[in-house]
Every structure is written in C-alpha cells, then in structure tokens.
C-alpha cells in the first residue's frame, strides 16, 4: 500500500523531492526557498537534503531569477523557479514572454528550455494586493508556453513531476488557498501518473450542465454541484488542469452531452480563460447547446482589499445563480 494522506503543499514537496532524486540536473531557485523552505514551505527540507548548489536562495529579483534559469536550461539543467506570489511575476514578464516562450521557435527547434516557473495564485488568504492575483491568461495567451494548474494533492504530486520532466517551459499555477487541504495520494511509481499533463479530468459526472473550471475553483464548483444535486440538478464538473494547451476533446464531449455550459474562475472575466472557452464551445458545440455559455469570475476591477475579497471571489450562490439561468433558458 503506497497511498498517503497529504496536503496539497506536501504533495508538491514530495513531487519535487522525487524529481530531484530522479535527475541530478533538477535545481530549485527562488526567494527564501532554501533555508526557510519558501513562504508556503513548499520546498521545506530540500536544501538540507540536496545541498545549497541544488536549492538556491536568490536575491529579490524575479527578472534575474528567470533569466538565470534560462541560462541553466540552455546548459542542460532543469531549473524550477518559484515566484513567491502571483503579483511578483511581472518583473519577469519580459524574460518569460520575450525569451522563454520564443527560444524553441527562434532556434528552429534546435534549443529546448525545460524550465518550470511555479506560481502560487488566487485569493482567499486575506492578503494585500500583488498577493492574490489570477494572471494565468497573460501566459496562456502566449504561444510557446505550457500553462497548467493543480487542484488537489494527487495532481500536485504527479503534475509537478510531469512539468519538471517536460522539455517545454511550463507555468505551474498553484492554488494557494488549497495548500493545506488534504487527500489520499497514490505514490506508486509503477502505477504512474493518473493522467497526462495536458489532460482535463471529469471531477464529477453529471447530465444537466457542464461546469468548466480549474485551480482553486474546482472545490467550490464541486460543492456547488453537491448543493445542486439536492435540488435535483445534475452538474458535470470538468477540472481543466491544462490551460494551454486545452483538452478540447474532454470539454466538447461533456458539453455535447449536457447541452449547457458555465465557466468558473477567480480571474476577472474580461478577456480571461472563460472568454476563450466560451468562444470555442459555441463554435464547436453550437448545435448541441440549449443555452448561451455563461461565465462566473472575479469582477473587472483591481483585486480588492482583503476585507472585501469574499465579495469579489465567486462563491456557491453566484455559481448556482448562473446554473439556474442556463437551465431556465
């Protein structure tokens, strides 16, 4: 029996440890990731076990962290860098967009950048601005990057290993308000990862309406589906897992079955993932749809002070309101 009950944070830690044991070229970099183990303790104990040459405390300089990681990746390493909070990634934006995403195409396929950029994201922890943002769409919009997000401890454990093993650069988004939630994780290497890195999963099967979601909103949507079940409504919840590329086969199969679709994410809805998903679903599933695709997200304003964040973030009531609108159409 190799299953253990882990938090999402411990799942990431165990996955990183496994990746470092498998490949001596895997190095971790970031602000306070060494002796402290990171603000959220995701890398706790790794510097003690693997040394200061493989778990590197960096200056407070995100552009320099990612720039150094680019050089390491070009020299055959597999760097995993931590951006301490979502809103701190912008100083590295130029490195990611102008260099990381383009290197493979620029070199006509001769160069690869096996680089992982970990980004704790989303709200719900009572933090100030720059600590609660959902900026995944900026990077999903950029060709040449993989953008993925885990939603539970099992995916945290397996997806971080898959991201490190990928020869493509990966933006790895971690739902920070789910870090301490626990579940059974199967650690058996022989069994392997339950799903490929770029696959969506049916988190809950249903017949009446499809909910497309990811990251911190998966649990909220599953709770909403449970509440809806009590009213006789059967919701199918799809955890996207990969935002770029999208697993459109799983998405379209579900929507064609249910005929209705609601997209839920924390990010503001204007030009966010929900806009792209709605466009693709309405184009590919037009003759199966019984109602317009609806979106539930953060409001189109800067992230508010922490005392207002529960009003900003989608909750059960807002999700179920949209579900009712779609079902009544």
mmCIF file with all atom_site columns, N, CA, C and O in Angstrom, residues 5-12 38-42 44 124-125 151-153 156 174-183 219:
data_model
loop_
_atom_site.group_PDB
_atom_site.id
_atom_site.type_symbol
_atom_site.label_atom_id
_atom_site.label_alt_id
_atom_site.label_comp_id
_atom_site.label_asym_id
_atom_site.label_entity_id
_atom_site.label_seq_id
_atom_site.pdbx_PDB_ins_code
_atom_site.Cartn_x
_atom_site.Cartn_y
_atom_site.Cartn_z
_atom_site.occupancy
_atom_site.B_iso_or_equiv
_atom_site.pdbx_formal_charge
_atom_site.auth_seq_id
_atom_site.auth_comp_id
_atom_site.auth_asym_id
_atom_site.auth_atom_id
_atom_site.pdbx_PDB_model_num
ATOM 1   N N  . UNK A 1 5   ? -1.940  10.139 3.050  1.00 0.00 ? 5   UNK A N  1
ATOM 2   C CA . UNK A 1 5   ? -2.768  11.330 3.109  1.00 0.00 ? 5   UNK A CA 1
ATOM 3   C C  . UNK A 1 5   ? -1.837  12.540 3.192  1.00 0.00 ? 5   UNK A C  1
ATOM 4   O O  . UNK A 1 5   ? -1.057  12.664 4.143  1.00 0.00 ? 5   UNK A O  1
ATOM 5   N N  . UNK A 1 6   ? -1.898  13.397 2.173  1.00 0.00 ? 6   UNK A N  1
ATOM 6   C CA . UNK A 1 6   ? -1.014  14.557 2.079  1.00 0.00 ? 6   UNK A CA 1
ATOM 7   C C  . UNK A 1 6   ? -1.839  15.815 1.852  1.00 0.00 ? 6   UNK A C  1
ATOM 8   O O  . UNK A 1 6   ? -2.911  15.775 1.250  1.00 0.00 ? 6   UNK A O  1
ATOM 9   N N  . UNK A 1 7   ? -1.293  16.944 2.306  1.00 0.00 ? 7   UNK A N  1
ATOM 10  C CA . UNK A 1 7   ? -1.857  18.228 1.889  1.00 0.00 ? 7   UNK A CA 1
ATOM 11  C C  . UNK A 1 7   ? -1.367  18.533 0.482  1.00 0.00 ? 7   UNK A C  1
ATOM 12  O O  . UNK A 1 7   ? -0.398  17.921 -0.004 1.00 0.00 ? 7   UNK A O  1
ATOM 13  N N  . UNK A 1 8   ? -2.006  19.498 -0.163 1.00 0.00 ? 8   UNK A N  1
ATOM 14  C CA . UNK A 1 8   ? -1.548  19.886 -1.498 1.00 0.00 ? 8   UNK A CA 1
ATOM 15  C C  . UNK A 1 8   ? -0.105  20.384 -1.435 1.00 0.00 ? 8   UNK A C  1
ATOM 16  O O  . UNK A 1 8   ? 0.715   20.073 -2.295 1.00 0.00 ? 8   UNK A O  1
ATOM 17  N N  . UNK A 1 9   ? 0.235   21.143 -0.376 1.00 0.00 ? 9   UNK A N  1
ATOM 18  C CA . UNK A 1 9   ? 1.603   21.644 -0.218 1.00 0.00 ? 9   UNK A CA 1
ATOM 19  C C  . UNK A 1 9   ? 2.589   20.493 -0.065 1.00 0.00 ? 9   UNK A C  1
ATOM 20  O O  . UNK A 1 9   ? 3.664   20.489 -0.689 1.00 0.00 ? 9   UNK A O  1
ATOM 21  N N  . UNK A 1 10  ? 2.245   19.512 0.748  1.00 0.00 ? 10  UNK A N  1
ATOM 22  C CA . UNK A 1 10  ? 3.144   18.369 0.937  1.00 0.00 ? 10  UNK A CA 1
ATOM 23  C C  . UNK A 1 10  ? 3.222   17.517 -0.327 1.00 0.00 ? 10  UNK A C  1
ATOM 24  O O  . UNK A 1 10  ? 4.245   16.896 -0.600 1.00 0.00 ? 10  UNK A O  1
ATOM 25  N N  . UNK A 1 11  ? 2.148   17.481 -1.098 1.00 0.00 ? 11  UNK A N  1
ATOM 26  C CA . UNK A 1 11  ? 2.192   16.775 -2.371 1.00 0.00 ? 11  UNK A CA 1
ATOM 27  C C  . UNK A 1 11  ? 3.198   17.405 -3.320 1.00 0.00 ? 11  UNK A C  1
ATOM 28  O O  . UNK A 1 11  ? 3.966   16.711 -3.999 1.00 0.00 ? 11  UNK A O  1
ATOM 29  N N  . UNK A 1 12  ? 3.223   18.739 -3.363 1.00 0.00 ? 12  UNK A N  1
ATOM 30  C CA . UNK A 1 12  ? 4.210   19.434 -4.187 1.00 0.00 ? 12  UNK A CA 1
ATOM 31  C C  . UNK A 1 12  ? 5.618   19.160 -3.687 1.00 0.00 ? 12  UNK A C  1
ATOM 32  O O  . UNK A 1 12  ? 6.543   18.902 -4.468 1.00 0.00 ? 12  UNK A O  1
ATOM 33  N N  . UNK A 1 38  ? 10.638  28.348 1.598  1.00 0.00 ? 38  UNK A N  1
ATOM 34  C CA . UNK A 1 38  ? 9.599   29.098 0.896  1.00 0.00 ? 38  UNK A CA 1
ATOM 35  C C  . UNK A 1 38  ? 8.558   29.642 1.853  1.00 0.00 ? 38  UNK A C  1
ATOM 36  O O  . UNK A 1 38  ? 8.376   29.132 2.961  1.00 0.00 ? 38  UNK A O  1
ATOM 37  N N  . UNK A 1 39  ? 7.874   30.698 1.413  1.00 0.00 ? 39  UNK A N  1
ATOM 38  C CA . UNK A 1 39  ? 6.847   31.323 2.248  1.00 0.00 ? 39  UNK A CA 1
ATOM 39  C C  . UNK A 1 39  ? 5.780   30.304 2.643  1.00 0.00 ? 39  UNK A C  1
ATOM 40  O O  . UNK A 1 39  ? 5.287   30.308 3.773  1.00 0.00 ? 39  UNK A O  1
ATOM 41  N N  . UNK A 1 40  ? 5.441   29.418 1.711  1.00 0.00 ? 40  UNK A N  1
ATOM 42  C CA . UNK A 1 40  ? 4.402   28.414 1.984  1.00 0.00 ? 40  UNK A CA 1
ATOM 43  C C  . UNK A 1 40  ? 5.001   27.046 2.323  1.00 0.00 ? 40  UNK A C  1
ATOM 44  O O  . UNK A 1 40  ? 4.280   26.056 2.339  1.00 0.00 ? 40  UNK A O  1
ATOM 45  N N  . UNK A 1 41  ? 6.323   27.006 2.513  1.00 0.00 ? 41  UNK A N  1
ATOM 46  C CA . UNK A 1 41  ? 7.047   25.782 2.916  1.00 0.00 ? 41  UNK A CA 1
ATOM 47  C C  . UNK A 1 41  ? 6.950   24.660 1.877  1.00 0.00 ? 41  UNK A C  1
ATOM 48  O O  . UNK A 1 41  ? 7.019   23.481 2.224  1.00 0.00 ? 41  UNK A O  1
ATOM 49  N N  . UNK A 1 42  ? 6.802   25.045 0.622  1.00 0.00 ? 42  UNK A N  1
ATOM 50  C CA . UNK A 1 42  ? 6.712   24.017 -0.433 1.00 0.00 ? 42  UNK A CA 1
ATOM 51  C C  . UNK A 1 42  ? 8.057   23.305 -0.614 1.00 0.00 ? 42  UNK A C  1
ATOM 52  O O  . UNK A 1 42  ? 8.101   22.128 -0.967 1.00 0.00 ? 42  UNK A O  1
ATOM 53  N N  . UNK A 1 44  ? 10.382  22.971 1.785  1.00 0.00 ? 44  UNK A N  1
ATOM 54  C CA . UNK A 1 44  ? 10.927  22.719 3.128  1.00 0.00 ? 44  UNK A CA 1
ATOM 55  C C  . UNK A 1 44  ? 11.738  21.416 3.167  1.00 0.00 ? 44  UNK A C  1
ATOM 56  O O  . UNK A 1 44  ? 11.280  20.369 2.702  1.00 0.00 ? 44  UNK A O  1
ATOM 57  N N  . UNK A 1 124 ? -8.243  34.519 -1.320 1.00 0.00 ? 124 UNK A N  1
ATOM 58  C CA . UNK A 1 124 ? -8.824  33.702 -0.263 1.00 0.00 ? 124 UNK A CA 1
ATOM 59  C C  . UNK A 1 124 ? -7.950  33.516 0.946  1.00 0.00 ? 124 UNK A C  1
ATOM 60  O O  . UNK A 1 124 ? -8.302  32.739 1.846  1.00 0.00 ? 124 UNK A O  1
ATOM 61  N N  . UNK A 1 125 ? -6.791  34.218 1.015  1.00 0.00 ? 125 UNK A N  1
ATOM 62  C CA . UNK A 1 125 ? -5.930  34.055 2.194  1.00 0.00 ? 125 UNK A CA 1
ATOM 63  C C  . UNK A 1 125 ? -5.811  35.361 2.987  1.00 0.00 ? 125 UNK A C  1
ATOM 64  O O  . UNK A 1 125 ? -4.969  35.474 3.868  1.00 0.00 ? 125 UNK A O  1
ATOM 65  N N  . UNK A 1 151 ? -5.295  21.091 -8.642 1.00 0.00 ? 151 UNK A N  1
ATOM 66  C CA . UNK A 1 151 ? -6.420  21.462 -7.773 1.00 0.00 ? 151 UNK A CA 1
ATOM 67  C C  . UNK A 1 151 ? -6.511  20.604 -6.522 1.00 0.00 ? 151 UNK A C  1
ATOM 68  O O  . UNK A 1 151 ? -7.296  20.918 -5.635 1.00 0.00 ? 151 UNK A O  1
ATOM 69  N N  . UNK A 1 152 ? -5.729  19.515 -6.465 1.00 0.00 ? 152 UNK A N  1
ATOM 70  C CA . UNK A 1 152 ? -5.799  18.641 -5.296 1.00 0.00 ? 152 UNK A CA 1
ATOM 71  C C  . UNK A 1 152 ? -4.424  18.031 -5.043 1.00 0.00 ? 152 UNK A C  1
ATOM 72  O O  . UNK A 1 152 ? -3.514  18.146 -5.869 1.00 0.00 ? 152 UNK A O  1
ATOM 73  N N  . UNK A 1 153 ? -4.225  17.399 -3.896 1.00 0.00 ? 153 UNK A N  1
ATOM 74  C CA . UNK A 1 153 ? -2.892  16.874 -3.550 1.00 0.00 ? 153 UNK A CA 1
ATOM 75  C C  . UNK A 1 153 ? -2.351  15.850 -4.548 1.00 0.00 ? 153 UNK A C  1
ATOM 76  O O  . UNK A 1 153 ? -1.140  15.840 -4.823 1.00 0.00 ? 153 UNK A O  1
ATOM 77  N N  . UNK A 1 156 ? -1.106  17.680 -7.487 1.00 0.00 ? 156 UNK A N  1
ATOM 78  C CA . UNK A 1 156 ? 0.088   18.423 -7.104 1.00 0.00 ? 156 UNK A CA 1
ATOM 79  C C  . UNK A 1 156 ? 1.313   17.519 -7.165 1.00 0.00 ? 156 UNK A C  1
ATOM 80  O O  . UNK A 1 156 ? 2.360   17.896 -7.714 1.00 0.00 ? 156 UNK A O  1
ATOM 81  N N  . UNK A 1 174 ? -0.302  27.253 -8.729 1.00 0.00 ? 174 UNK A N  1
ATOM 82  C CA . UNK A 1 174 ? -0.680  26.512 -7.518 1.00 0.00 ? 174 UNK A CA 1
ATOM 83  C C  . UNK A 1 174 ? -1.745  27.298 -6.742 1.00 0.00 ? 174 UNK A C  1
ATOM 84  O O  . UNK A 1 174 ? -1.510  28.469 -6.407 1.00 0.00 ? 174 UNK A O  1
ATOM 85  N N  . UNK A 1 175 ? -2.890  26.692 -6.448 1.00 0.00 ? 175 UNK A N  1
ATOM 86  C CA . UNK A 1 175 ? -3.968  27.402 -5.733 1.00 0.00 ? 175 UNK A CA 1
ATOM 87  C C  . UNK A 1 175 ? -3.623  27.551 -4.260 1.00 0.00 ? 175 UNK A C  1
ATOM 88  O O  . UNK A 1 175 ? -3.844  26.636 -3.467 1.00 0.00 ? 175 UNK A O  1
ATOM 89  N N  . UNK A 1 176 ? -3.109  28.715 -3.890 1.00 0.00 ? 176 UNK A N  1
ATOM 90  C CA . UNK A 1 176 ? -2.514  28.839 -2.555 1.00 0.00 ? 176 UNK A CA 1
ATOM 91  C C  . UNK A 1 176 ? -3.541  28.646 -1.433 1.00 0.00 ? 176 UNK A C  1
ATOM 92  O O  . UNK A 1 176 ? -3.192  28.180 -0.361 1.00 0.00 ? 176 UNK A O  1
ATOM 93  N N  . UNK A 1 177 ? -4.796  28.963 -1.671 1.00 0.00 ? 177 UNK A N  1
ATOM 94  C CA . UNK A 1 177 ? -5.754  28.767 -0.576 1.00 0.00 ? 177 UNK A CA 1
ATOM 95  C C  . UNK A 1 177 ? -6.146  27.301 -0.379 1.00 0.00 ? 177 UNK A C  1
ATOM 96  O O  . UNK A 1 177 ? -6.839  26.961 0.574  1.00 0.00 ? 177 UNK A O  1
ATOM 97  N N  . UNK A 1 178 ? -5.661  26.438 -1.295 1.00 0.00 ? 178 UNK A N  1
ATOM 98  C CA . UNK A 1 178 ? -5.890  24.997 -1.138 1.00 0.00 ? 178 UNK A CA 1
ATOM 99  C C  . UNK A 1 178 ? -4.646  24.275 -0.623 1.00 0.00 ? 178 UNK A C  1
ATOM 100 O O  . UNK A 1 178 ? -4.655  23.042 -0.520 1.00 0.00 ? 178 UNK A O  1
ATOM 101 N N  . UNK A 1 179 ? -3.577  24.997 -0.324 1.00 0.00 ? 179 UNK A N  1
ATOM 102 C CA . UNK A 1 179 ? -2.319  24.353 0.078  1.00 0.00 ? 179 UNK A CA 1
ATOM 103 C C  . UNK A 1 179 ? -2.496  23.390 1.250  1.00 0.00 ? 179 UNK A C  1
ATOM 104 O O  . UNK A 1 179 ? -1.807  22.383 1.336  1.00 0.00 ? 179 UNK A O  1
ATOM 105 N N  . UNK A 1 180 ? -3.387  23.699 2.193  1.00 0.00 ? 180 UNK A N  1
ATOM 106 C CA . UNK A 1 180 ? -3.467  22.894 3.413  1.00 0.00 ? 180 UNK A CA 1
ATOM 107 C C  . UNK A 1 180 ? -4.579  21.848 3.368  1.00 0.00 ? 180 UNK A C  1
ATOM 108 O O  . UNK A 1 180 ? -4.802  21.150 4.364  1.00 0.00 ? 180 UNK A O  1
ATOM 109 N N  . UNK A 1 181 ? -5.270  21.730 2.239  1.00 0.00 ? 181 UNK A N  1
ATOM 110 C CA . UNK A 1 181 ? -6.319  20.714 2.130  1.00 0.00 ? 181 UNK A CA 1
ATOM 111 C C  . UNK A 1 181 ? -5.696  19.353 1.831  1.00 0.00 ? 181 UNK A C  1
ATOM 112 O O  . UNK A 1 181 ? -4.765  19.253 1.043  1.00 0.00 ? 181 UNK A O  1
ATOM 113 N N  . UNK A 1 182 ? -6.213  18.323 2.454  1.00 0.00 ? 182 UNK A N  1
ATOM 114 C CA . UNK A 1 182 ? -5.576  17.007 2.428  1.00 0.00 ? 182 UNK A CA 1
ATOM 115 C C  . UNK A 1 182 ? -6.439  15.958 1.710  1.00 0.00 ? 182 UNK A C  1
ATOM 116 O O  . UNK A 1 182 ? -7.666  16.049 1.711  1.00 0.00 ? 182 UNK A O  1
ATOM 117 N N  . UNK A 1 183 ? -5.752  14.970 1.136  1.00 0.00 ? 183 UNK A N  1
ATOM 118 C CA . UNK A 1 183 ? -6.440  13.846 0.484  1.00 0.00 ? 183 UNK A CA 1
ATOM 119 C C  . UNK A 1 183 ? -5.454  12.705 0.314  1.00 0.00 ? 183 UNK A C  1
ATOM 120 O O  . UNK A 1 183 ? -4.232  12.890 0.427  1.00 0.00 ? 183 UNK A O  1
ATOM 121 N N  . UNK A 1 219 ? -12.806 22.969 -6.134 1.00 0.00 ? 219 UNK A N  1
ATOM 122 C CA . UNK A 1 219 ? -13.512 22.559 -4.918 1.00 0.00 ? 219 UNK A CA 1
ATOM 123 C C  . UNK A 1 219 ? -14.819 23.340 -4.756 1.00 0.00 ? 219 UNK A C  1
ATOM 124 O O  . UNK A 1 219 ? -15.856 22.763 -4.389 1.00 0.00 ? 219 UNK A O  1
#
